[in-house]
Amino acid sequence: MQHCKARRRVVSLMAGLCLAVLLPVCALAAPRSVAELPAVVSLTGEAVAAQPAPAAQDSALPQLQYALTLARDQSCGLSAQAMPGGMVGFVYQSDDPTVCTVDETGLVTAHNPGTAVITVAAADGTAAAARCTVTVPDDGLPIRQVQLTDGLYLLPFDRQQILTIGNQATGQCSLYAMRYARTVADGEICSGKGMWSNGALWWKGGFSDWSADRAGCLTKLYDELNAGRPVIVHLQNVAVEGVKKHSNRLSTSEYHAAADGWTEVDYPHITTSAYYGHWVCIVGSAQDADPTNLVESDFFALDPARVSADGTFALTRPLDGTLWVENSPLKVLQ
């Protein structure tokens, strides 16, 4: 990701405290209303005479306000320094993660049109907080319903519900993929009752066929995810060049949920026959996926073979070229 150049802006505050927020020069804008400011801030970054606003009843520390404009998917870094006293720990928080998120380092990433406020506060409460209003202009594209979760765009769902369903019964990957999809869509565990007769009864689960060429299928998959809908995908058992562990591997890695994100684990996912495919439920995409040049490995799946890796929630990433374009490639919600 590219980061804009940044410039430190220091403002004197009441009681000898101040907060310097490092904001991108290319995007920094004057606050829209000087009347809202606890201090008057020059756009050159030079400190001017402070005019503290009345403190809130629950805090003796006023807040400084800044503004930032980012395009969708653009990222810029914020950093903070409290003076006097040197560097302390800071906490960054977005009040609307659907518009933009901010990580623990101050990296802000825009996701959807709208406005959100990033609050930057000293972890020990000894310095005035700063607020940065982030505006993401409307670009005419659909609003994403996926959420940035530990570096992946995922549909919101309860992982424990998926673990409760567990891994597939032998030969029932289609039914289990549909159970996962309905659970994600409905927020309630799907039992699969009435949805199986020696194969998934797609219409019972509210799914219909969708076919196109590979590029068309992947675009449809991406659009359905961003609209908030899981998609069931048919993967073909094909030999994959360069894969040594197993010639009919459908996924190179599992992503195990961990306290600090995802742990990537090398694990071969295979099908048992060259004549039958494997059904998975797609629930997410990579943060760096290019919607104009999508491939299978841009997506993340609930794989009936291994949603539970010995009790740990797991996602898999399909190998490129494994979407079975010629044989009912997608099942989409009606």
XYZ file of N, CA, C and O in Angstrom, residues 111-256:
584
model
N -13.368 1.785 3.105
C -14.071 0.629 2.546
C -15.329 0.996 1.764
O -15.593 0.413 0.714
N -16.101 1.940 2.268
C -17.373 2.300 1.645
C -17.593 3.806 1.742
O -17.052 4.456 2.645
N -18.384 4.362 0.823
C -18.715 5.780 0.928
C -19.393 6.096 2.258
O -20.146 5.291 2.798
N -19.079 7.273 2.781
C -19.677 7.697 4.040
C -18.694 8.489 4.874
O -17.640 8.914 4.388
N -19.028 8.683 6.120
C -18.195 9.453 7.046
C -18.036 8.667 8.342
O -18.999 8.108 8.867
N -16.819 8.642 8.839
C -16.523 7.993 10.113
C -15.553 8.868 10.882
O -14.852 9.700 10.306
N -15.505 8.667 12.172
C -14.603 9.434 13.030
C -13.595 8.483 13.676
O -13.986 7.500 14.303
N -12.311 8.796 13.464
C -11.240 8.061 14.119
C -10.854 8.821 15.383
O -10.542 10.011 15.322
N -10.892 8.157 16.506
C -10.455 8.752 17.764
C -9.091 8.196 18.125
O -8.885 6.978 18.094
N -8.150 9.111 18.414
C -6.797 8.735 18.809
C -6.601 9.213 20.235
O -6.612 10.406 20.508
N -6.430 8.269 21.158
C -6.326 8.617 22.570
C -5.076 7.999 23.175
O -4.657 6.909 22.788
N -4.481 8.710 24.116
C -3.356 8.158 24.863
C -3.865 7.002 25.724
O -4.904 7.113 26.380
N -3.151 5.898 25.686
C -3.603 4.709 26.401
C -3.720 4.949 27.898
O -4.585 4.377 28.562
N -2.866 5.832 28.419
C -2.905 6.081 29.865
C -3.769 7.280 30.232
O -3.867 7.660 31.396
N -4.407 7.914 29.233
C -5.312 9.012 29.514
C -4.665 10.312 29.921
O -5.355 11.227 30.376
N -3.343 10.440 29.724
C -2.653 11.635 30.208
C -2.574 12.747 29.177
O -2.023 13.804 29.465
N -3.072 12.526 27.961
C -3.027 13.558 26.932
C -4.394 13.697 26.291
O -5.200 12.768 26.303
N -4.649 14.882 25.748
C -5.924 15.120 25.088
C -6.064 14.225 23.868
O -5.110 13.990 23.148
N -7.258 13.722 23.664
C -7.524 12.897 22.490
C -7.642 13.770 21.252
O -7.890 14.973 21.337
N -7.450 13.147 20.084
C -7.687 13.822 18.813
C -8.741 13.049 18.052
O -8.842 11.825 18.166
N -9.530 13.761 17.290
C -10.562 13.136 16.454
C -10.302 13.515 15.007
O -10.078 14.686 14.697
N -10.322 12.521 14.144
C -10.115 12.756 12.712
C -11.350 12.267 11.959
O -11.674 11.076 11.984
N -12.065 13.183 11.327
C -13.241 12.825 10.538
C -12.786 12.356 9.160
O -12.145 13.111 8.423
N -13.094 11.115 8.825
C -12.700 10.523 7.547
C -13.904 10.498 6.621
O -14.955 9.952 6.963
N -13.747 11.107 5.454
C -14.810 11.135 4.449
C -14.388 10.288 3.262
O -13.292 10.469 2.719
N -15.251 9.355 2.862
C -15.026 8.532 1.677
C -16.100 8.910 0.658
O -17.280 8.614 0.855
N -15.725 9.609 -0.430
C -16.721 10.078 -1.394
C -17.440 8.921 -2.085
O -16.881 7.826 -2.242
N -18.655 9.172 -2.505
C -19.435 8.182 -3.248
C -18.814 7.984 -4.623
O -18.653 8.937 -5.385
N -18.443 6.733 -4.943
C -17.832 6.438 -6.238
C -18.788 5.721 -7.182
O -18.382 5.249 -8.248
N -20.050 5.597 -6.773
C -21.038 4.966 -7.636
C -21.048 3.456 -7.576
O -21.898 2.818 -8.201
N -20.121 2.842 -6.818
C -20.063 1.396 -6.701
C -20.957 0.931 -5.555
O -21.259 1.696 -4.645
N -21.379 -0.344 -5.595
C -22.254 -0.842 -4.522
C -21.566 -0.798 -3.159
O -20.346 -0.903 -3.053
N -22.382 -0.660 -2.129
C -21.869 -0.690 -0.759
C -21.452 -2.120 -0.413
O -22.197 -3.070 -0.648
N -20.258 -2.289 0.118
C -19.801 -3.606 0.545
C -20.518 -4.020 1.824
O -20.604 -3.257 2.769
N -20.997 -5.255 1.841
C -21.598 -5.795 3.049
C -20.626 -6.689 3.810
O -20.940 -7.155 4.900
N -19.462 -6.955 3.206
C -18.436 -7.706 3.917
C -17.702 -6.778 4.869
O -17.709 -5.562 4.703
N -17.070 -7.371 5.871
C -16.352 -6.600 6.873
C -14.888 -7.006 6.874
O -14.569 -8.185 6.722
N -14.009 -6.028 7.037
C -12.592 -6.333 7.123
C -12.331 -6.962 8.482
O -12.480 -6.329 9.525
N -11.950 -8.240 8.462
C -11.753 -9.015 9.680
C -10.370 -9.647 9.656
O -10.117 -10.570 8.883
N -9.469 -9.122 10.457
C -8.107 -9.661 10.530
C -7.475 -9.773 9.145
O -6.837 -10.769 8.815
N -7.666 -8.736 8.321
C -7.014 -8.677 7.023
C -7.779 -9.310 5.875
O -7.324 -9.265 4.731
N -8.960 -9.902 6.144
C -9.789 -10.497 5.094
C -11.144 -9.811 5.074
O -11.678 -9.430 6.122
N -11.716 -9.665 3.875
C -13.096 -9.207 3.779
C -14.002 -10.418 3.952
O -14.036 -11.312 3.097
N -14.735 -10.476 5.060
C -15.585 -11.617 5.360
C -17.021 -11.176 5.590
O -17.270 -10.096 6.129
N -17.952 -12.047 5.185
C -19.331 -11.855 5.589
C -19.416 -12.017 7.111
O -18.680 -12.817 7.698
N -20.283 -11.275 7.765
C -20.430 -11.448 9.220
C -21.175 -12.747 9.531
O -22.250 -13.000 8.997
N -20.585 -13.584 10.354
C -21.253 -14.809 10.789
C -20.611 -15.285 12.085
O -19.520 -14.859 12.461
N -21.327 -16.186 12.749
C -20.884 -16.739 14.024
C -20.058 -17.993 13.734
O -20.597 -19.015 13.288
N -18.764 -17.939 14.005
C -17.891 -19.081 13.720
C -18.301 -20.309 14.521
O -18.172 -21.447 14.049
N -18.782 -20.087 15.744
C -19.162 -21.227 16.572
C -20.339 -21.979 15.960
O -20.439 -23.210 16.091
N -21.241 -21.268 15.289
C -22.342 -21.954 14.611
C -21.816 -22.889 13.529
O -22.311 -24.010 13.367
N -20.800 -22.446 12.789
C -20.218 -23.284 11.743
C -19.520 -24.489 12.370
O -19.636 -25.625 11.880
N -18.801 -24.268 13.460
C -18.132 -25.377 14.137
C -19.149 -26.368 14.695
O -18.885 -27.576 14.762
N -20.309 -25.883 15.108
C -21.352 -26.775 15.607
C -21.839 -27.707 14.505
O -22.088 -28.893 14.743
N -21.978 -27.184 13.293
C -22.336 -28.046 12.149
C -21.208 -29.035 11.890
O -21.430 -30.222 11.654
N -19.971 -28.533 11.925
C -18.807 -29.404 11.798
C -18.485 -29.807 10.375
O -19.054 -29.292 9.401
N -17.560 -30.734 10.250
C -17.127 -31.230 8.951
C -18.158 -32.190 8.359
O -18.974 -32.775 9.081
N -18.100 -32.362 7.076
C -19.112 -33.105 6.342
C -19.168 -34.581 6.717
O -18.162 -35.186 7.123
N -20.363 -35.147 6.541
C -20.490 -36.596 6.505
C -19.983 -37.069 5.147
O -20.006 -36.321 4.168
N -19.519 -38.284 5.052
C -18.925 -38.794 3.818
C -19.864 -38.618 2.631
O -21.043 -38.999 2.684
N -19.340 -38.002 1.568
C -20.102 -37.849 0.333
C -21.151 -36.758 0.361
O -21.945 -36.647 -0.586
N -21.185 -35.934 1.422
C -22.241 -34.928 1.542
C -21.699 -33.503 1.534
O -22.228 -32.615 2.195
N -20.650 -33.239 0.754
C -20.087 -31.890 0.738
C -21.096 -30.858 0.242
O -21.119 -29.724 0.726
N -21.956 -31.243 -0.720
C -22.935 -30.279 -1.240
C -23.928 -29.873 -0.168
O -24.263 -28.688 -0.016
N -24.416 -30.838 0.607
C -25.360 -30.527 1.683
C -24.706 -29.644 2.737
O -25.298 -28.660 3.192
N -23.493 -29.972 3.134
C -22.833 -29.189 4.182
C -22.490 -27.780 3.701
O -22.610 -26.813 4.459
N -22.083 -27.645 2.439
C -21.832 -26.305 1.897
C -23.111 -25.473 1.952
O -23.080 -24.277 2.269
N -24.258 -26.117 1.663
C -25.526 -25.397 1.707
C -25.914 -25.072 3.151
O -26.447 -23.993 3.428
N -25.645 -25.974 4.069
C -25.945 -25.695 5.483
C -25.119 -24.493 5.972
O -25.647 -23.619 6.671
N -23.836 -24.447 5.608
C -23.015 -23.296 5.993
C -23.589 -22.017 5.398
O -23.682 -20.983 6.075
N -23.934 -22.067 4.108
C -24.404 -20.867 3.423
C -25.690 -20.340 4.054
O -25.847 -19.133 4.272
N -26.619 -21.244 4.367
C -27.882 -20.809 4.984
C -27.634 -20.284 6.393
O -28.278 -19.318 6.830
N -26.699 -20.881 7.111
C -26.370 -20.407 8.455
C -25.787 -19.006 8.405
O -26.148 -18.140 9.209
N -24.887 -18.762 7.465
C -24.301 -17.433 7.296
C -25.376 -16.427 6.905
O -25.435 -15.307 7.435
N -26.246 -16.806 5.979
C -27.269 -15.885 5.477
C -28.341 -15.584 6.523
O -28.836 -14.455 6.603
N -28.691 -16.589 7.338
C -29.825 -16.450 8.254
C -29.426 -16.115 9.685
O -30.260 -15.668 10.469
N -28.163 -16.376 10.038
C -27.735 -16.144 11.410
C -28.197 -17.213 12.380
O -28.063 -17.070 13.593
N -28.749 -18.309 11.859
C -29.195 -19.431 12.674
C -28.655 -20.717 12.071
O -28.537 -20.844 10.851
N -28.345 -21.679 12.928
C -27.787 -22.939 12.450
C -28.807 -23.666 11.579
O -29.955 -23.894 11.995
N -28.398 -24.025 10.374
C -29.262 -24.760 9.445
C -29.041 -26.256 9.653
O -27.915 -26.753 9.542
N -30.114 -26.981 9.922
C -30.027 -28.423 10.170
C -29.872 -29.218 8.884
O -29.432 -30.368 8.912
N -30.280 -28.620 7.752
C -30.256 -29.345 6.491
C -31.437 -30.265 6.287
O -31.510 -30.989 5.283
N -32.393 -30.225 7.199
C -33.549 -31.112 7.107
C -34.313 -30.872 5.802
O -34.651 -29.743 5.460
N -34.563 -31.950 5.086
C -35.319 -31.869 3.834
C -34.518 -31.383 2.645
O -35.079 -31.192 1.564
N -33.187 -31.176 2.824
C -32.363 -30.618 1.746
C -31.451 -31.658 1.087
O -30.561 -31.304 0.323
N -31.689 -32.961 1.377
C -30.783 -33.992 0.871
C -31.564 -35.190 0.346
O -32.495 -35.680 0.994
N -31.165 -35.635 -0.844
C -31.706 -36.868 -1.410
C -30.652 -37.436 -2.342
O -30.712 -37.271 -3.563
N -29.654 -38.066 -1.730
C -28.481 -38.555 -2.475
C -27.821 -37.431 -3.267
O -27.306 -37.616 -4.366
N -27.836 -36.247 -2.702
C -27.316 -35.030 -3.321
C -28.104 -33.858 -2.770
O -29.237 -34.031 -2.281
N -27.514 -32.678 -2.815
C -28.197 -31.509 -2.266
C -29.410 -31.138 -3.101
O -29.353 -31.147 -4.342
N -30.509 -30.835 -2.442
C -31.703 -30.307 -3.107
C -31.605 -28.784 -3.041
O -32.078 -28.150 -2.104
N -30.964 -28.211 -4.058
C -30.625 -26.787 -4.014
C -31.851 -25.907 -3.834
O -31.814 -24.936 -3.072
N -32.937 -26.233 -4.518
C -34.127 -25.395 -4.441
C -34.725 -25.395 -3.039
O -35.314 -24.404 -2.603
N -34.538 -26.491 -2.294
C -35.018 -26.538 -0.914
C -34.266 -25.539 -0.036
O -34.821 -25.013 0.938
N -33.010 -25.304 -0.387
C -32.216 -24.351 0.378
C -32.305 -22.935 -0.138
O -31.670 -22.025 0.416
N -33.069 -22.735 -1.220
C -33.232 -21.387 -1.763
C -32.112 -20.962 -2.704
O -31.870 -19.760 -2.861
N -31.459 -21.952 -3.358
C -30.352 -21.647 -4.265
C -30.705 -22.020 -5.695
O -31.493 -22.929 -5.948
N -30.100 -21.300 -6.624
C -30.306 -21.588 -8.039
C -28.967 -21.572 -8.767
O -27.981 -21.005 -8.285
N -28.943 -22.199 -9.947
C -27.723 -22.271 -10.746
C -27.359 -20.913 -11.323
O -28.238 -20.101 -11.665
N -26.070 -20.686 -11.475
C -25.586 -19.503 -12.188
C -24.314 -19.906 -12.916
O -23.376 -20.428 -12.299
N -24.282 -19.683 -14.229
C -23.153 -20.110 -15.053
C -22.690 -18.995 -15.972
O -23.485 -18.153 -16.412
N -21.412 -19.002 -16.282
C -20.799 -18.093 -17.247
C -19.389 -18.618 -17.491
O -19.029 -19.713 -17.031
N -18.582 -17.854 -18.207
C -17.179 -18.240 -18.334
C -16.474 -17.967 -17.005
O -17.072 -17.441 -16.052
N -15.193 -18.324 -16.911
C -14.491 -18.214 -15.636
C -14.501 -16.785 -15.109
O -14.804 -16.539 -13.940
N -14.179 -15.830 -15.958
C -14.138 -14.433 -15.522
C -15.514 -13.968 -15.059
O -15.650 -13.269 -14.048
N -16.555 -14.362 -15.799
C -17.905 -13.975 -15.422
C -18.334 -14.574 -14.097
O -18.970 -13.912 -13.275
N -17.967 -15.841 -13.875
C -18.306 -16.495 -12.610
C -17.604 -15.828 -11.427
O -18.210 -15.602 -10.374
N -16.335 -15.507 -11.605
C -15.589 -14.894 -10.511
C -16.093 -13.484 -10.213
O -16.135 -13.069 -9.046
N -16.497 -12.753 -11.241
C -17.082 -11.431 -11.023
C -18.411 -11.542 -10.280
O -18.693 -10.780 -9.350
N -19.240 -12.517 -10.691
C -20.513 -12.746 -10.003
C -20.268 -13.107 -8.543
O -20.960 -12.606 -7.628
N -19.292 -13.962 -8.306
C -18.946 -14.353 -6.946
C -18.546 -13.145 -6.106
O -19.012 -12.965 -4.970
N -17.712 -12.294 -6.660
C -17.256 -11.085 -5.965
C -18.427 -10.151 -5.666
O -18.547 -9.618 -4.556
N -19.314 -9.968 -6.649
C -20.459 -9.070 -6.467
C -21.439 -9.605 -5.426
O -21.992 -8.830 -4.624
N -21.679 -10.915 -5.444
C -22.591 -11.507 -4.457
C -22.045 -11.333 -3.043
O -22.788 -11.002 -2.112
N -20.757 -11.562 -2.870
C -20.149 -11.370 -1.550
C -20.313 -9.938 -1.068
O -20.710 -9.691 0.076
N -20.004 -8.990 -1.941
C -20.087 -7.582 -1.541
C -21.523 -7.137 -1.295
O -21.745 -6.123 -0.630
N -22.479 -7.900 -1.823
C -23.888 -7.621 -1.550
C -24.363 -8.317 -0.281
O -25.531 -8.208 0.091
N -23.458 -9.062 0.372
C -23.801 -9.691 1.637
C -24.320 -11.102 1.535
O -24.913 -11.611 2.494
N -24.079 -11.772 0.391
C -24.623 -13.118 0.194
C -23.516 -14.148 -0.015
O -22.642 -13.949 -0.872
N -23.538 -15.266 0.732
C -22.577 -16.341 0.498
C -22.881 -17.039 -0.829
O -24.021 -17.014 -1.310
N -21.895 -17.681 -1.407
C -22.053 -18.373 -2.686
C -21.473 -19.777 -2.562
O -20.390 -19.964 -1.987
N -22.182 -20.759 -3.075
C -21.697 -22.129 -3.103
C -21.008 -22.360 -4.444
O -21.565 -22.045 -5.500
N -19.802 -22.890 -4.400
C -18.955 -23.005 -5.579
C -18.579 -24.466 -5.803
O -18.284 -25.203 -4.853
N -18.585 -24.870 -7.084
C -18.220 -26.234 -7.480
C -16.771 -26.226 -7.956
O -16.439 -25.559 -8.943
N -15.922 -26.954 -7.253
C -14.514 -27.053 -7.628
C -14.248 -28.388 -8.315
O -14.791 -29.426 -7.925
N -13.398 -28.332 -9.317
C -13.089 -29.519 -10.107
C -11.793 -30.164 -9.623
O -10.826 -29.487 -9.279
N -11.773 -31.490 -9.627
C -10.592 -32.242 -9.258
C -9.629 -32.249 -10.445
O -9.805 -32.998 -11.402
N -8.644 -31.388 -10.409
C -7.713 -31.263 -11.530
C -6.285 -31.315 -11.011
O -5.995 -30.958 -9.877
N -5.380 -31.791 -11.871
C -3.967 -31.773 -11.533
C -3.471 -30.335 -11.541
O -3.823 -29.556 -12.421
N -2.690 -29.963 -10.564
C -2.209 -28.595 -10.425
C -0.691 -28.578 -10.582
O 0.029 -29.244 -9.844
N -0.241 -27.836 -11.568
C 1.195 -27.779 -11.839
C 1.943 -27.171 -10.657
O 1.521 -26.181 -10.078
N 3.047 -27.810 -10.290
C 3.892 -27.280 -9.225
C 3.520 -27.733 -7.830
O 4.230 -27.441 -6.883
N 2.397 -28.440 -7.693
C 1.994 -28.950 -6.386
C 2.550 -30.361 -6.222
O 2.228 -31.256 -6.992
N 3.394 -30.563 -5.225
C 4.103 -31.828 -5.079
C 3.408 -32.801 -4.132
O 3.520 -34.012 -4.301
N 2.716 -32.285 -3.141
C 2.146 -33.186 -2.145
C 1.043 -34.063 -2.719
O 0.899 -35.212 -2.359
N 0.223 -33.490 -3.570
C -0.879 -34.246 -4.134
C -1.282 -33.629 -5.469
O -1.515 -32.428 -5.567
N -1.368 -34.457 -6.494
C -1.645 -33.924 -7.835
C -3.062 -33.410 -7.981
O -3.358 -32.653 -8.905
N -3.970 -33.831 -7.098
C -5.364 -33.399 -7.216
C -5.774 -32.516 -6.037
O -6.857 -32.631 -5.484
N -4.908 -31.629 -5.692
C -5.122 -30.752 -4.556
C -6.038 -29.589 -4.951
O -5.878 -28.992 -6.011
N -6.988 -29.247 -4.092
C -7.904 -28.142 -4.364
C -7.578 -26.898 -3.558
O -8.084 -25.824 -3.841
N -6.760 -27.041 -2.544
C -6.385 -25.897 -1.725
C -4.997 -26.143 -1.155
O -4.671 -27.257 -0.760
N -4.188 -25.111 -1.141
C -2.835 -25.255 -0.615
C -2.746 -24.967 0.873
O -1.824 -25.425 1.527
N -3.676 -24.202 1.406
C -3.534 -23.738 2.785
C -4.858 -23.727 3.516
O -5.929 -23.593 2.919
N -4.764 -23.871 4.831
C -5.866 -23.545 5.720
C -5.475 -22.302 6.488
O -4.299 -22.055 6.748
N -6.486 -21.534 6.871
C -6.262 -20.354 7.684
C -6.991 -20.574 9.003
O -8.219 -20.540 9.065
N -6.228 -20.868 10.034
C -6.797 -21.180 11.343
C -7.001 -19.890 12.138
O -6.089 -19.064 12.238
